[in-house]
mmCIF file with all atom_site columns, N, CA and C in Angstrom:
data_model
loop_
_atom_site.group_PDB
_atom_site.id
_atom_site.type_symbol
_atom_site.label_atom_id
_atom_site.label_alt_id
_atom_site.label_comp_id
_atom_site.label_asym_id
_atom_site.label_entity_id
_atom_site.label_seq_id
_atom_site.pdbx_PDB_ins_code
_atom_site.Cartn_x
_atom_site.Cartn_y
_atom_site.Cartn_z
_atom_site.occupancy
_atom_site.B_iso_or_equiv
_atom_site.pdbx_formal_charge
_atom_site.auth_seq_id
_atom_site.auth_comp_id
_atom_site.auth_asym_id
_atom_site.auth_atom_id
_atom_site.pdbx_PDB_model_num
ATOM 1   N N  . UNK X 1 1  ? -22.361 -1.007  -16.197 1.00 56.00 ? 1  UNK X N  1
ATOM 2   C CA . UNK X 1 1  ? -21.468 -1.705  -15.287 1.00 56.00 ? 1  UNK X CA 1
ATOM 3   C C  . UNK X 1 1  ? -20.901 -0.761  -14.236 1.00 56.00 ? 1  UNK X C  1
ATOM 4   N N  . UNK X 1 2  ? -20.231 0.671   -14.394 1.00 70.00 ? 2  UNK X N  1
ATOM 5   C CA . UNK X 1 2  ? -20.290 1.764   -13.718 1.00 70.00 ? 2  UNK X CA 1
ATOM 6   C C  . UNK X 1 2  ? -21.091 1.640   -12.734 1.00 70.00 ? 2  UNK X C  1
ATOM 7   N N  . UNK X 1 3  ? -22.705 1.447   -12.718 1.00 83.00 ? 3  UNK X N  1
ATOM 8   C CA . UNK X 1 3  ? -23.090 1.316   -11.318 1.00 83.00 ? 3  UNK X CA 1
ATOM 9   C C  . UNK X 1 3  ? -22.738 0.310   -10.754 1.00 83.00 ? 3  UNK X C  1
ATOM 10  N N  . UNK X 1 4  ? -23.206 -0.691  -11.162 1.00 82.00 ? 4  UNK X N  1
ATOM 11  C CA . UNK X 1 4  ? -22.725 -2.010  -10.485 1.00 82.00 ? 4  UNK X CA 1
ATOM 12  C C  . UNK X 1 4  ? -21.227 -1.673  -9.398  1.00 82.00 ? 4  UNK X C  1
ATOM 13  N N  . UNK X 1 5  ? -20.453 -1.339  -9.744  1.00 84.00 ? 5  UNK X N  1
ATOM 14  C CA . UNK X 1 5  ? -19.060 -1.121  -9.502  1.00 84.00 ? 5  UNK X CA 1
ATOM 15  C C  . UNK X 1 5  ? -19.554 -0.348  -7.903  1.00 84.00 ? 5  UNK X C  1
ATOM 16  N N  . UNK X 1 6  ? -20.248 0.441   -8.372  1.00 89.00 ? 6  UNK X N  1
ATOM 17  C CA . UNK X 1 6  ? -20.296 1.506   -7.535  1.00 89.00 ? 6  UNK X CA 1
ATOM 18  C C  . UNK X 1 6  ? -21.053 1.125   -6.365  1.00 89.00 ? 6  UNK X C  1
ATOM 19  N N  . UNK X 1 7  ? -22.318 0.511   -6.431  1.00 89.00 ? 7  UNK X N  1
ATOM 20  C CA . UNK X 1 7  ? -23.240 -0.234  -5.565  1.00 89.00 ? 7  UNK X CA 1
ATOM 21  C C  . UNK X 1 7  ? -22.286 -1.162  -4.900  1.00 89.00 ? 7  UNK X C  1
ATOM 22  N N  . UNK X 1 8  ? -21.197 -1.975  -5.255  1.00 88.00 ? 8  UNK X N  1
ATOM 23  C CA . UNK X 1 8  ? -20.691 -3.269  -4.547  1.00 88.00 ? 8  UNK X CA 1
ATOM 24  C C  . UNK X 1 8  ? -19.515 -2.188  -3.476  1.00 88.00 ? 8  UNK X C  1
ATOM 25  N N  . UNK X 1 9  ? -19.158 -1.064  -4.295  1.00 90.00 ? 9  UNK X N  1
ATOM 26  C CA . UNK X 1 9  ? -17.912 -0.090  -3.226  1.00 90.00 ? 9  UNK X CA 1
ATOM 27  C C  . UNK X 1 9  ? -19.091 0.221   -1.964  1.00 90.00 ? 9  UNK X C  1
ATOM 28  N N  . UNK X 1 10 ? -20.221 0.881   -2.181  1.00 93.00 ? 10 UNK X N  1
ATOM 29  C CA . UNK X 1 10 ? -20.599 1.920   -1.213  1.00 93.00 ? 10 UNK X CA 1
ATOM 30  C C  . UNK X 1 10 ? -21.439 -0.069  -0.556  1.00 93.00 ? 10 UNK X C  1
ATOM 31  N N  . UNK X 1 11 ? -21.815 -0.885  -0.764  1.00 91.00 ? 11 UNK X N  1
ATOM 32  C CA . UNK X 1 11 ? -22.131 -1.924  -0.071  1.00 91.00 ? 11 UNK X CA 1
ATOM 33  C C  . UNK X 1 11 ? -20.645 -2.441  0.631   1.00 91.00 ? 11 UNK X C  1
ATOM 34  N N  . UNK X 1 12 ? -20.099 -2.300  0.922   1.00 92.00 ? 12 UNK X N  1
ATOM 35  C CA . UNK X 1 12 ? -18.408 -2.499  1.008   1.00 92.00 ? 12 UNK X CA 1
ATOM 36  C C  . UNK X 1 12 ? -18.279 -1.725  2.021   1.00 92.00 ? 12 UNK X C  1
ATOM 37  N N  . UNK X 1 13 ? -18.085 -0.766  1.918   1.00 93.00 ? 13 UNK X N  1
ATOM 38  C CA . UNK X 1 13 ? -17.762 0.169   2.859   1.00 93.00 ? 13 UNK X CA 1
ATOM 39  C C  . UNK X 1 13 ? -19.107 0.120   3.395   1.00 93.00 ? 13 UNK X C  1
ATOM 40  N N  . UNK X 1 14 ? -20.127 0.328   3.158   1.00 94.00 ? 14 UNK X N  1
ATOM 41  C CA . UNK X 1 14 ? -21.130 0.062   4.543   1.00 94.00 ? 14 UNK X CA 1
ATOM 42  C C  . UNK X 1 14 ? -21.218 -0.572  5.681   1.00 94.00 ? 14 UNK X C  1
ATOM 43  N N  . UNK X 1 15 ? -20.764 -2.067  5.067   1.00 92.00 ? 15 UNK X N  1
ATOM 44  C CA . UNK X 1 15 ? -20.635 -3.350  5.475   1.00 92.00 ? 15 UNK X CA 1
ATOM 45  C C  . UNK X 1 15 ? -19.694 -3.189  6.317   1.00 92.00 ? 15 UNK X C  1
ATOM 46  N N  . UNK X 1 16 ? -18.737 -2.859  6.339   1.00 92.00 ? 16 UNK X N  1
ATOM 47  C CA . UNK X 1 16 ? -17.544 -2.502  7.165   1.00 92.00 ? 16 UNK X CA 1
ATOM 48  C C  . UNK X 1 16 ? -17.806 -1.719  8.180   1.00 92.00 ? 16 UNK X C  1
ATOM 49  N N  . UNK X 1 17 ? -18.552 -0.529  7.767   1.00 94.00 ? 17 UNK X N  1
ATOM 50  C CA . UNK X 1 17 ? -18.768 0.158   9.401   1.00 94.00 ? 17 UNK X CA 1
ATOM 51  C C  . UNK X 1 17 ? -19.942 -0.579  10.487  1.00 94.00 ? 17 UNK X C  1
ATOM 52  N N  . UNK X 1 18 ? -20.906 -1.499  9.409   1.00 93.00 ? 18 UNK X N  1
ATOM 53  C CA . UNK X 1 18 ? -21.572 -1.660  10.224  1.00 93.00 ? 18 UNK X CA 1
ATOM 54  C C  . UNK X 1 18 ? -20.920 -3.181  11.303  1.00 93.00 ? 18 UNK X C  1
ATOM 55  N N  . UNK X 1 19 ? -19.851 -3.705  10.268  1.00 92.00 ? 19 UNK X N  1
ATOM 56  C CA . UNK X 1 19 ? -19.342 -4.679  11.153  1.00 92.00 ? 19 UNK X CA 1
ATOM 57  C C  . UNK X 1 19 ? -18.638 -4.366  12.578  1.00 92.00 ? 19 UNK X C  1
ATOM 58  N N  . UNK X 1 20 ? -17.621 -3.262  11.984  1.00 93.00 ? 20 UNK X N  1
ATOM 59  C CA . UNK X 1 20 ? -17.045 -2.221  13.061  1.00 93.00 ? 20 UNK X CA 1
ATOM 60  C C  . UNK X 1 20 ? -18.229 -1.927  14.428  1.00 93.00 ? 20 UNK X C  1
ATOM 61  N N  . UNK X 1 21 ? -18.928 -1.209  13.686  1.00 94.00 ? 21 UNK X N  1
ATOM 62  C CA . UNK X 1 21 ? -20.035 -1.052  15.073  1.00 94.00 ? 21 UNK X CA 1
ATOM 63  C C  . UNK X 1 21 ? -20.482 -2.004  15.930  1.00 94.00 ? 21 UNK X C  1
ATOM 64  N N  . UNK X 1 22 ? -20.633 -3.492  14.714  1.00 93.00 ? 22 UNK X N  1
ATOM 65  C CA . UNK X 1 22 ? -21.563 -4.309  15.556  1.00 93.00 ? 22 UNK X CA 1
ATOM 66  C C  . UNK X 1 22 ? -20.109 -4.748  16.729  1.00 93.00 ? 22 UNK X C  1
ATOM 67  N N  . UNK X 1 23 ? -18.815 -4.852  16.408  1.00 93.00 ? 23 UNK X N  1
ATOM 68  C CA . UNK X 1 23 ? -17.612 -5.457  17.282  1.00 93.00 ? 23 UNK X CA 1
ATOM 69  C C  . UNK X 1 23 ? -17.688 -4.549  17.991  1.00 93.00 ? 23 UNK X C  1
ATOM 70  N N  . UNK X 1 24 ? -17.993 -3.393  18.012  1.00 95.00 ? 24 UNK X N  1
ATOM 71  C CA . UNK X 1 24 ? -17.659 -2.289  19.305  1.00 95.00 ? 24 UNK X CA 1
ATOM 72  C C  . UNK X 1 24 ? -18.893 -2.910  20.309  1.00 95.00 ? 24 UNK X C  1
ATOM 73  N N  . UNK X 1 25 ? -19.954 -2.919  19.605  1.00 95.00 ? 25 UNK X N  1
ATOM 74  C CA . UNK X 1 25 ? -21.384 -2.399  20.641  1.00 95.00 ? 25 UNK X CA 1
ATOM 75  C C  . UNK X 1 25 ? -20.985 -4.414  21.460  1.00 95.00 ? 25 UNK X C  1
ATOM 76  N N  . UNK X 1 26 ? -21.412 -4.891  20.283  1.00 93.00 ? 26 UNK X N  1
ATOM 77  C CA . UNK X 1 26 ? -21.414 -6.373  21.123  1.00 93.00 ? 26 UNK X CA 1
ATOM 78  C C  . UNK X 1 26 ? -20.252 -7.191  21.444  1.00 93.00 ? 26 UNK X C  1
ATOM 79  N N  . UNK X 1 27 ? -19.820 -7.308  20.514  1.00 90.00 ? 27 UNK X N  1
ATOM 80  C CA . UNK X 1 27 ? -18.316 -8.565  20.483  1.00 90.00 ? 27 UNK X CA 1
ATOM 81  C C  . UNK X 1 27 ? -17.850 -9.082  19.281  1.00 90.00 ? 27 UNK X C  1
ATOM 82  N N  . UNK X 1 28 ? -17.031 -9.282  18.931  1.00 85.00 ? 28 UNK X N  1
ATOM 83  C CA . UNK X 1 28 ? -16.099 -10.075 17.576  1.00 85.00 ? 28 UNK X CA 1
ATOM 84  C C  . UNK X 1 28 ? -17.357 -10.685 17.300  1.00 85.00 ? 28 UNK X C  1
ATOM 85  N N  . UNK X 1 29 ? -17.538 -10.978 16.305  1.00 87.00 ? 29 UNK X N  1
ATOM 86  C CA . UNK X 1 29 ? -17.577 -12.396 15.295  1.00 87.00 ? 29 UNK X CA 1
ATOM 87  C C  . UNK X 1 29 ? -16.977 -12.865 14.457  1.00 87.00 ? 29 UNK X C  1
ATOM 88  N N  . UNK X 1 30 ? -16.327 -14.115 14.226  1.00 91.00 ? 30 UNK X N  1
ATOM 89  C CA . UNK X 1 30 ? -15.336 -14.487 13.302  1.00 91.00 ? 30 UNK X CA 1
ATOM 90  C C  . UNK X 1 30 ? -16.014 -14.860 11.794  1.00 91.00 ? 30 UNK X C  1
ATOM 91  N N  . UNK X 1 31 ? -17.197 -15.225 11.728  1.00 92.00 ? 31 UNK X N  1
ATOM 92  C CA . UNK X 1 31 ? -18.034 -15.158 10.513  1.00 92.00 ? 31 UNK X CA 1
ATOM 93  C C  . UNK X 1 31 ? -18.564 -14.015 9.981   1.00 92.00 ? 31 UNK X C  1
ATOM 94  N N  . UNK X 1 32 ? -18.704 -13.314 11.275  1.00 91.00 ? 32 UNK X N  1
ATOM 95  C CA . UNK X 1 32 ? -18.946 -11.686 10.058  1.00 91.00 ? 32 UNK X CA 1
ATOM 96  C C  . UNK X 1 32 ? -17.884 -11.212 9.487   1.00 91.00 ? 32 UNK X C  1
ATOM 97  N N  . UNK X 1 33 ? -16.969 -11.439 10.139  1.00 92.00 ? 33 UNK X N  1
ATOM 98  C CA . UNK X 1 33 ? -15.407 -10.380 9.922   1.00 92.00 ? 33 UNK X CA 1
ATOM 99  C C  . UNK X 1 33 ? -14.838 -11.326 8.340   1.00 92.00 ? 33 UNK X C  1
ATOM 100 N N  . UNK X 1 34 ? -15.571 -12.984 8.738   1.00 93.00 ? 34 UNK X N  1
ATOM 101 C CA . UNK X 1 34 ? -14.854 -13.532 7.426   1.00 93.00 ? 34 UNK X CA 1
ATOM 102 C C  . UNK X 1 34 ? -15.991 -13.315 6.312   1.00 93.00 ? 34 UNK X C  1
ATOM 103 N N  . UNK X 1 35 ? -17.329 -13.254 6.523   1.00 92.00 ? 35 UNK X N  1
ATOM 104 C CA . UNK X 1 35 ? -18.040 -12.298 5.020   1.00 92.00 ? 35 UNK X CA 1
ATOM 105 C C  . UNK X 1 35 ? -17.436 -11.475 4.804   1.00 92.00 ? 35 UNK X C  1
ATOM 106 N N  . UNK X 1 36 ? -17.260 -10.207 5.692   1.00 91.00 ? 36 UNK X N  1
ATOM 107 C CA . UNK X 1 36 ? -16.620 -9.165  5.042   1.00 91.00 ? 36 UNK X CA 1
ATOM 108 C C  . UNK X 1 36 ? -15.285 -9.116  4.276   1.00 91.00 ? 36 UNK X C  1
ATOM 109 N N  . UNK X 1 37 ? -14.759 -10.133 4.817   1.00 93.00 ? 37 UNK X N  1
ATOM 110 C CA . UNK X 1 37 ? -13.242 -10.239 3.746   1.00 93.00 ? 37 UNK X CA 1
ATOM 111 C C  . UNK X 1 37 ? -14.131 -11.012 2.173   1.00 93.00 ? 37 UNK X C  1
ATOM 112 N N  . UNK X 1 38 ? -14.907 -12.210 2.244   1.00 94.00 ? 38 UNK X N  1
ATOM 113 C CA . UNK X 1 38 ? -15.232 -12.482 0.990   1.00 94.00 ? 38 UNK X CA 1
ATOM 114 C C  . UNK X 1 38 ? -16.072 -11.309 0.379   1.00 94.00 ? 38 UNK X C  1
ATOM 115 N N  . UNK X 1 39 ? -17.163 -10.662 0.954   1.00 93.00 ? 39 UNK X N  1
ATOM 116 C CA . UNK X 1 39 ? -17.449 -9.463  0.153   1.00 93.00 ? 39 UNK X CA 1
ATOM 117 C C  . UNK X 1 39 ? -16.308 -8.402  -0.706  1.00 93.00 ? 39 UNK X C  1
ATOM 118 N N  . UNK X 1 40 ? -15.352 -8.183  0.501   1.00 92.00 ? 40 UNK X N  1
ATOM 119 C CA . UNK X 1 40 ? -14.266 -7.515  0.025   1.00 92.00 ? 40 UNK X CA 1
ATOM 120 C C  . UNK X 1 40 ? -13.527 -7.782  -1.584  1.00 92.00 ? 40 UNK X C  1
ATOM 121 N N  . UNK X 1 41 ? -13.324 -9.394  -1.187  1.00 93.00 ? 41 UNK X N  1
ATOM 122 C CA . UNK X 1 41 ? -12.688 -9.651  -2.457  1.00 93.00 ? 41 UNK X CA 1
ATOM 123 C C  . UNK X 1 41 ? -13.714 -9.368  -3.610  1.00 93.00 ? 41 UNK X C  1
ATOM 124 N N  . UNK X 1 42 ? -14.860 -10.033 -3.341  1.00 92.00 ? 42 UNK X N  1
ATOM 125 C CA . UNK X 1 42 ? -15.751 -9.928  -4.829  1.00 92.00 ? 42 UNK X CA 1
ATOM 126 C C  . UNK X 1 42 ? -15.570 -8.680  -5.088  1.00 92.00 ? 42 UNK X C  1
ATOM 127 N N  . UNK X 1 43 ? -15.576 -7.678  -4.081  1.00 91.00 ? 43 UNK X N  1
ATOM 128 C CA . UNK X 1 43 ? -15.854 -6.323  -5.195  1.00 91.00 ? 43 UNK X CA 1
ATOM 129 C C  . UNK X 1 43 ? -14.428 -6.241  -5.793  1.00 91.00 ? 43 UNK X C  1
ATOM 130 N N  . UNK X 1 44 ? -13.563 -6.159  -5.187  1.00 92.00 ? 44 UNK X N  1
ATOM 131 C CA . UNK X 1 44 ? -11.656 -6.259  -5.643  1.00 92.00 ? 44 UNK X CA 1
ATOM 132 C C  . UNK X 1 44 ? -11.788 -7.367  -7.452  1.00 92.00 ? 44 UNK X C  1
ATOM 133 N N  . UNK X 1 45 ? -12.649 -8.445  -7.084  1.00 91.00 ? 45 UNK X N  1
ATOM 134 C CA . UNK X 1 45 ? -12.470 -8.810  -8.571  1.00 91.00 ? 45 UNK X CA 1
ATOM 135 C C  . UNK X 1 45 ? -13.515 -8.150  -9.206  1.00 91.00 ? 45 UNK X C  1
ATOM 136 N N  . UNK X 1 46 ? -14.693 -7.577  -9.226  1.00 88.00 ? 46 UNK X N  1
ATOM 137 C CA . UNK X 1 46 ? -15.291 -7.292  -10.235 1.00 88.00 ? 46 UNK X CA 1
ATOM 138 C C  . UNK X 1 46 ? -14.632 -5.796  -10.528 1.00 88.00 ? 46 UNK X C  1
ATOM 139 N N  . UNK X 1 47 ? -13.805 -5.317  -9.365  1.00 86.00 ? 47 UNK X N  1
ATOM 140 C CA . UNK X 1 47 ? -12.932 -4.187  -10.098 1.00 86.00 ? 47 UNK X CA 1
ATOM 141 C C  . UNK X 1 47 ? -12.024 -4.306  -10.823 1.00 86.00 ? 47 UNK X C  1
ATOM 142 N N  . UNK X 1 48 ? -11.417 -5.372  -10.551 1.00 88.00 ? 48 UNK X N  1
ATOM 143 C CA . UNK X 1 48 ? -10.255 -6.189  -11.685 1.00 88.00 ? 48 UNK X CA 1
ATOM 144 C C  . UNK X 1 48 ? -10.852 -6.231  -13.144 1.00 88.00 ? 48 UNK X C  1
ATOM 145 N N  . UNK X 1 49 ? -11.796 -6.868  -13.369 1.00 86.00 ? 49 UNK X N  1
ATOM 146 C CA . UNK X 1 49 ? -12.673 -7.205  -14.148 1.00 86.00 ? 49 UNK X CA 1
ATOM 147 C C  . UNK X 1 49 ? -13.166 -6.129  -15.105 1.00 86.00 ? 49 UNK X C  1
ATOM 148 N N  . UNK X 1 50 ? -13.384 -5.577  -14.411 1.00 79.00 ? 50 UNK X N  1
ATOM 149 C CA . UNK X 1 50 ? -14.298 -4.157  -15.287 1.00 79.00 ? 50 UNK X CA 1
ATOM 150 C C  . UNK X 1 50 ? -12.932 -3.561  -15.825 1.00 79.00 ? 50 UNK X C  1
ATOM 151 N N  . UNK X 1 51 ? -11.492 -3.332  -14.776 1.00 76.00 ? 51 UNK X N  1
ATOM 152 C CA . UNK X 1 51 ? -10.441 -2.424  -15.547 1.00 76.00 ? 51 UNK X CA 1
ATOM 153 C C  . UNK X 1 51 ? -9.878  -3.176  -16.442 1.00 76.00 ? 51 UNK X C  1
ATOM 154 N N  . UNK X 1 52 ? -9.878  -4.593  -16.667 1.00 75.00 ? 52 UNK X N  1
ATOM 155 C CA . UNK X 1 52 ? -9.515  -5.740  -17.950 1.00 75.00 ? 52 UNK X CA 1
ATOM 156 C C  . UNK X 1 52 ? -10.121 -5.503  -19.365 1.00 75.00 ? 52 UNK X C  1
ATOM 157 N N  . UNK X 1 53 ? -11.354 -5.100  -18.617 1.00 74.00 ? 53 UNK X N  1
ATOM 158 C CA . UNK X 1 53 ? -12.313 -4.536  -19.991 1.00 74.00 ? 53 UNK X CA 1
ATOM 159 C C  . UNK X 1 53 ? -12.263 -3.745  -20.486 1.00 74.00 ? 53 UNK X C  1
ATOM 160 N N  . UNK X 1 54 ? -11.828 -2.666  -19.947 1.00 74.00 ? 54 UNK X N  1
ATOM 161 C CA . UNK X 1 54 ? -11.204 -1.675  -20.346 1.00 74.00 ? 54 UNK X CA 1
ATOM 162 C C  . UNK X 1 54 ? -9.975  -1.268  -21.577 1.00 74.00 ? 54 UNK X C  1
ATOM 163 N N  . UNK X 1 55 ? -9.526  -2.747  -21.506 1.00 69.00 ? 55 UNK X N  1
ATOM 164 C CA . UNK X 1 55 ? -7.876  -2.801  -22.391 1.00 69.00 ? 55 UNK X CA 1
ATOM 165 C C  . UNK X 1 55 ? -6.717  -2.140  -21.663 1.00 69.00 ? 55 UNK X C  1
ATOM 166 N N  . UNK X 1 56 ? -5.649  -2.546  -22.173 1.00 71.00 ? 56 UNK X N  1
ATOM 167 C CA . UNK X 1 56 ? -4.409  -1.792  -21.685 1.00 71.00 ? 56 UNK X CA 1
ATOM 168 C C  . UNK X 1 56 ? -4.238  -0.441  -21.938 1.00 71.00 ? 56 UNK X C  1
ATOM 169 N N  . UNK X 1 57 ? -3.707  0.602   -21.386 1.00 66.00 ? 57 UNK X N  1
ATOM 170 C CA . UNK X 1 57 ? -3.510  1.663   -21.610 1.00 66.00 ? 57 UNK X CA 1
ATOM 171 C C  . UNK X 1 57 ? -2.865  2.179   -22.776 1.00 66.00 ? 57 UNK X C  1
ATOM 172 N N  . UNK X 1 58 ? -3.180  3.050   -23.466 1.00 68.00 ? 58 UNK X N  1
ATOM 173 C CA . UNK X 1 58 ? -1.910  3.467   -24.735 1.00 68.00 ? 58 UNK X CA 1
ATOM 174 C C  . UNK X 1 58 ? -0.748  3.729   -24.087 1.00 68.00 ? 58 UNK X C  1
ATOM 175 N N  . UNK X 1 59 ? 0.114   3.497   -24.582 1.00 68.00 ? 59 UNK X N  1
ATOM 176 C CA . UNK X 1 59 ? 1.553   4.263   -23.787 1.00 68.00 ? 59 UNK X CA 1
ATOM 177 C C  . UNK X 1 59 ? 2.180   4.861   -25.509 1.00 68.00 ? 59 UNK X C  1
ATOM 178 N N  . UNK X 1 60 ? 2.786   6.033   -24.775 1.00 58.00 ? 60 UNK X N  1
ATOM 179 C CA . UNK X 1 60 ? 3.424   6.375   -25.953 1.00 58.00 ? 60 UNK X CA 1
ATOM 180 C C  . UNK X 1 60 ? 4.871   6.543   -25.801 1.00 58.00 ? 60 UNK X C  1
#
């Protein structure tokens, strides 16, 4: 699951610069900018997700 995690961050942040670039070179799009927020979240929950699985922390 570790990769997984890891593949959806560095697809995440890719995604982002390449959106960035594409708004510099051409112009806004309001459907790319709104994938990138739903990409965003999925990875935000499968990070939720994976640290749930994890269990709560010991505290002492």
């Amino acid at each position: 699951m570790a990769s997984a995690m890891t593949t959806m961050t560095v697809t995440t942040v890719a995604t982002l610069v390449l959106a960035t670039a594409y708004t510099v070179a051409i112009g806004g799009s309001g459907w790319l900018w709104f994938a990138w927020v739903v990409l965003g979240l999925v990875t935000l929950g499968l990070a939720t997700v994976r640290e749930a699985e994890k269990g709560p922390s010991p505290h002492r």
